[in-house]
Tab-separated table of C-alpha atoms in Angstrom:
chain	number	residue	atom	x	y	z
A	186	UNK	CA	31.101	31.034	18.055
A	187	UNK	CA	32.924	30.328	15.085
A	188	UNK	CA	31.734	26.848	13.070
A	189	UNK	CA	34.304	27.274	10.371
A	190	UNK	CA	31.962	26.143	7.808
A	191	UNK	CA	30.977	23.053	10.230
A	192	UNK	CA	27.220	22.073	9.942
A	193	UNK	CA	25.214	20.968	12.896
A	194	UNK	CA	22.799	17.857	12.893
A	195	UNK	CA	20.508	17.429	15.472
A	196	UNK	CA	19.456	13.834	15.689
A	197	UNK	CA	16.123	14.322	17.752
A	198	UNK	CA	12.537	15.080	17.455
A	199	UNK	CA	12.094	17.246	20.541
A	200	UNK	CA	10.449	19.963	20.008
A	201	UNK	CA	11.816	21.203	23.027
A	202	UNK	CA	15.346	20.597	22.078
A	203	UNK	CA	14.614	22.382	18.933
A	204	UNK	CA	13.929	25.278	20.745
A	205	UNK	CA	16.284	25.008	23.164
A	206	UNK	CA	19.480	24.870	20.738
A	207	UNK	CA	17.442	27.589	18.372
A	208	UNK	CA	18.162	29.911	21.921
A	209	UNK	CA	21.824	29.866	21.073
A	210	UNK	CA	21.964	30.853	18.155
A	211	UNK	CA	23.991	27.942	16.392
A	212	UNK	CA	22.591	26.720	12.907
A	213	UNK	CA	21.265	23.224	12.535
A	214	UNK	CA	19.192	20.898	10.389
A	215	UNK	CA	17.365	18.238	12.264
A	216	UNK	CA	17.495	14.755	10.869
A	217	UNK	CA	16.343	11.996	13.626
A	218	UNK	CA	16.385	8.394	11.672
A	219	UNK	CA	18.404	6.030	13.391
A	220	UNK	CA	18.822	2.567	13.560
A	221	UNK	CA	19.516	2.402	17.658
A	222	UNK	CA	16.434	1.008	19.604
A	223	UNK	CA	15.860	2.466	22.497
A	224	UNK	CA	15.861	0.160	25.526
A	225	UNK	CA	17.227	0.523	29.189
A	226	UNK	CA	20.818	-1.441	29.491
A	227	UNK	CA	19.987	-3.701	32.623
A	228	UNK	CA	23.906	-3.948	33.440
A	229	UNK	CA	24.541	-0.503	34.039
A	230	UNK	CA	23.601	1.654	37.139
A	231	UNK	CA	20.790	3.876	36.436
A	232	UNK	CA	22.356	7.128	36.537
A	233	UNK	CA	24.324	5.550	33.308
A	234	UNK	CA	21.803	4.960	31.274
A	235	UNK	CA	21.513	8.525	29.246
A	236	UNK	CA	25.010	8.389	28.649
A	237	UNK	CA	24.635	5.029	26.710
A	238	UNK	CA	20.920	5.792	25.352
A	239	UNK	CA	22.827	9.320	23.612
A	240	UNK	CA	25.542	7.070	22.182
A	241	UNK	CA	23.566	4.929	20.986
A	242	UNK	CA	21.745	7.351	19.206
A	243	UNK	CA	25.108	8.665	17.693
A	244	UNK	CA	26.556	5.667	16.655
A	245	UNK	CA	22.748	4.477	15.111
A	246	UNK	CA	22.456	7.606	12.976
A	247	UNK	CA	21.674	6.152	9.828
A	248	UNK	CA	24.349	7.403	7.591
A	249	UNK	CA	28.291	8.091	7.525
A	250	UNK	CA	28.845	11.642	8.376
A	251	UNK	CA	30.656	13.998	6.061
A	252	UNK	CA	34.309	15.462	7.498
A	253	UNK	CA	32.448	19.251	8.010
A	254	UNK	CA	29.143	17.301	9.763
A	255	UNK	CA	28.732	17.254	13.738
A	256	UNK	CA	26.236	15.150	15.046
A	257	UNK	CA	24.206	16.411	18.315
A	258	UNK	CA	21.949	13.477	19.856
A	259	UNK	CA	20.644	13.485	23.515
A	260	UNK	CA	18.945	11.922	26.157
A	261	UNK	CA	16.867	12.644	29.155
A	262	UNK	CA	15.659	10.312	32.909
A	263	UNK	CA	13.778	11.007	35.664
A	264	UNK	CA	14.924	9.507	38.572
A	265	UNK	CA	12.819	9.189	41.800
A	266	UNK	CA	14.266	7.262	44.062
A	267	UNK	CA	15.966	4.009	42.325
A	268	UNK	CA	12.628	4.174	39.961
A	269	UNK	CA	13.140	5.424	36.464
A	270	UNK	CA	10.301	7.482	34.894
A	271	UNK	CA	10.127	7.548	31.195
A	272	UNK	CA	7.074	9.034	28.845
A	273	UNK	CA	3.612	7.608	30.280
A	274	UNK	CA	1.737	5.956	27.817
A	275	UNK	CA	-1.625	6.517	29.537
A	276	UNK	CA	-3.676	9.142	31.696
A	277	UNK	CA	-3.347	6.560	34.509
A	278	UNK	CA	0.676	6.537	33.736
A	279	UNK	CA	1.053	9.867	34.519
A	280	UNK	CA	-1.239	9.973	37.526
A	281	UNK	CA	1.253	7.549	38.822
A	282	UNK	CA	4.047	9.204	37.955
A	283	UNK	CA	3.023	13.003	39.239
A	284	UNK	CA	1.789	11.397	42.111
A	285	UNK	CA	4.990	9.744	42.639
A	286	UNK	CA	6.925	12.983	42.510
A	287	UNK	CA	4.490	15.012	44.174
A	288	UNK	CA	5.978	15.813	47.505
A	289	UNK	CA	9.724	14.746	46.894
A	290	UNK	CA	13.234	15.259	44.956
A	291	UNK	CA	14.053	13.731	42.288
A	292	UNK	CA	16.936	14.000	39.372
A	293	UNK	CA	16.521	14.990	35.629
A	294	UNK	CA	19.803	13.777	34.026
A	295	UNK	CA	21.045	14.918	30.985
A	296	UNK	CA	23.555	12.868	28.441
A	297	UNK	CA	24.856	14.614	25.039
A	298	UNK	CA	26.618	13.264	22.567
A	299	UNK	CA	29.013	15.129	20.675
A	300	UNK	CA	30.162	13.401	17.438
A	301	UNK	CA	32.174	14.058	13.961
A	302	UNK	CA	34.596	11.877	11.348
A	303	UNK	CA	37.048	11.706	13.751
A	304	UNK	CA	35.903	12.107	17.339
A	305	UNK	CA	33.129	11.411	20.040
A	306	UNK	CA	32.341	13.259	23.014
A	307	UNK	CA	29.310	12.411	25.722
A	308	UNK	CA	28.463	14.405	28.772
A	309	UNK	CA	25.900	14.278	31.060
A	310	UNK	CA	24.611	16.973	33.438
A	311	UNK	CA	22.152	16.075	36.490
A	312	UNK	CA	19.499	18.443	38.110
A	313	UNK	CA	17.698	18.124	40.991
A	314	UNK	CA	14.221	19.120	41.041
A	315	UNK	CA	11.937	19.644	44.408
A	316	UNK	CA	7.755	19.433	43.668
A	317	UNK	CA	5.472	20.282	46.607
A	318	UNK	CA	2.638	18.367	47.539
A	319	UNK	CA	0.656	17.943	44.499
A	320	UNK	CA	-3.584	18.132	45.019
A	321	UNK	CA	-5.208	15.323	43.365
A	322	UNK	CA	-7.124	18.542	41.366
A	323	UNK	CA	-3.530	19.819	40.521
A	324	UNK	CA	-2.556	16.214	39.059
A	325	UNK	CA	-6.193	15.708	36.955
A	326	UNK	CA	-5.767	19.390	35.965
A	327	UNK	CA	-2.658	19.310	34.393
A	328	UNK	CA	-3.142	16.084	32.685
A	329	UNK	CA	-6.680	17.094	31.154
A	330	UNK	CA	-4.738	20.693	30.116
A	331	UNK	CA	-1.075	19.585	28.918
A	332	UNK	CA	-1.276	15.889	27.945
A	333	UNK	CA	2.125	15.652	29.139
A	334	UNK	CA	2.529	12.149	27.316
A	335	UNK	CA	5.711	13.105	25.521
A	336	UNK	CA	8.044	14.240	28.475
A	337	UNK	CA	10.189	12.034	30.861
A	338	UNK	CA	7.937	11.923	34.057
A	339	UNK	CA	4.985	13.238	32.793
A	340	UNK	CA	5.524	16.791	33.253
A	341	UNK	CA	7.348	19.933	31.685
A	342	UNK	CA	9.223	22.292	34.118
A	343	UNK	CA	8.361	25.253	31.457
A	344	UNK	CA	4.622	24.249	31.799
A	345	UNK	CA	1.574	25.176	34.503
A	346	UNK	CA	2.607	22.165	36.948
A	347	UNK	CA	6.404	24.143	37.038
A	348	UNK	CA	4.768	27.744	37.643
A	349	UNK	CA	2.664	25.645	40.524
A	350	UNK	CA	4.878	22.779	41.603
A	351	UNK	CA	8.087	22.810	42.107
A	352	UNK	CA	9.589	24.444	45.085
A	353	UNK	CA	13.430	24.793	43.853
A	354	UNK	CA	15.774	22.975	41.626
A	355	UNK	CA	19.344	22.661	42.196
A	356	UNK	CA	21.233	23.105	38.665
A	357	UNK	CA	20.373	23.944	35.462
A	358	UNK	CA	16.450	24.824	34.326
A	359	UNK	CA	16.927	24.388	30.660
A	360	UNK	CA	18.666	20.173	31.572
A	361	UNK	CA	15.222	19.518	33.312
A	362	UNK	CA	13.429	21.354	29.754
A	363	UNK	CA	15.972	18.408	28.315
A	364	UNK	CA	18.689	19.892	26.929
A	365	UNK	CA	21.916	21.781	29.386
A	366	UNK	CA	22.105	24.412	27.089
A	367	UNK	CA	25.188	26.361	28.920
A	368	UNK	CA	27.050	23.035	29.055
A	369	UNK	CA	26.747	22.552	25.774
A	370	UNK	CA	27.346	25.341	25.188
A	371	UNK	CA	30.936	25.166	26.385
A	372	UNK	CA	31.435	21.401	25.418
A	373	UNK	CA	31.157	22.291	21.649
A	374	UNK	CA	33.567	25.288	21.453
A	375	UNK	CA	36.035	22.939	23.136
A	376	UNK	CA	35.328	20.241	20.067
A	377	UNK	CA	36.012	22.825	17.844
């Protein structure tokens, strides 16, 4: 892919992100402050949301970007049902939520926001993802082991409840990891 001297920004902490946009090769600095606030728009229907959460990350970023700058921001839901399921705060959080998926579909959806001086582009990509029945062991396990505080629904597809729980997913692996890299991937050399 060809920037033409264009210089990515990724506006995100993830970790996982990181990684994931590191896996295509593309060069980027990573500068997160914004001024958005995260909080769920109660007007909108749920499968919605990410689109305006990655927006509103966009259009927060705390300074004007220069004409060879393109912004990146993103954001990730778990859906179960009509119940969203952000980061737990707590052991007992994500007992909840594993239990809660433990047995059943549910969606990981996927907004990205695409942004420079003169345009703005937001996409969103949905997988579904299948767990098995879940042991209560399984669930205190992978809590004590991963801590998976900082991941929509408690849990990491890339981590020992994926290898052990989930059956199948329908779509793309690297969405549910939190950021659908192959879309992306094709979304940016059309901005260009």
């Amino acid at each position: 892919m060809n920037l033409n001297d264009k210089k990515i920004i990724l506006a995100s902490n993830s970790p996982r992100r990181k990684e994931l946009l590191e896996g295509l090769n593309i060069p980027f600095t990573i500068d997160a402050e914004t001024s958005f606030v995260e909080s769920k728009p109660e007007d909108i229907p749920h499968e919605q949301i990410p689109h305006a959460m990655s927006e509103g990350k966009s259009l927060g970023f705390h300074r004007v970007l220069a004409p060879d700058e393109i912004l990146v921001t993103s954001d990730t839901m778990v859906l179960c049902g009509n119940e969203i399921l952000g980061k737990a705060h707590s052991y007992e959080e994500a007992e909840r939520m594993l239990r809660l998926l433990s047995g059943r579909e549910h969606q990981v959806i996927t907004a990205v926001t695409i942004r420079n001086t003169a345009r703005r582009k937001t996409f969103s990509v949905t997988t579904n993802v299948y767990f098995r029945e879940l042991t209560d062991e399984e669930i205190h396990y992978y809590i004590n082991n991963f801590k998976p505080y900082d991941k929509a629904g408690a849990y990491g597809i890339q981590e020992w409840i994926g290898y052990v729980g989930i059956a199948r997913i329908e779509g793309s692996f690297y969405n549910v990891m939190g950021f659908p890299t192959h879309r992306f991937w094709e979304e940016l050399q059309e901005f260009l």
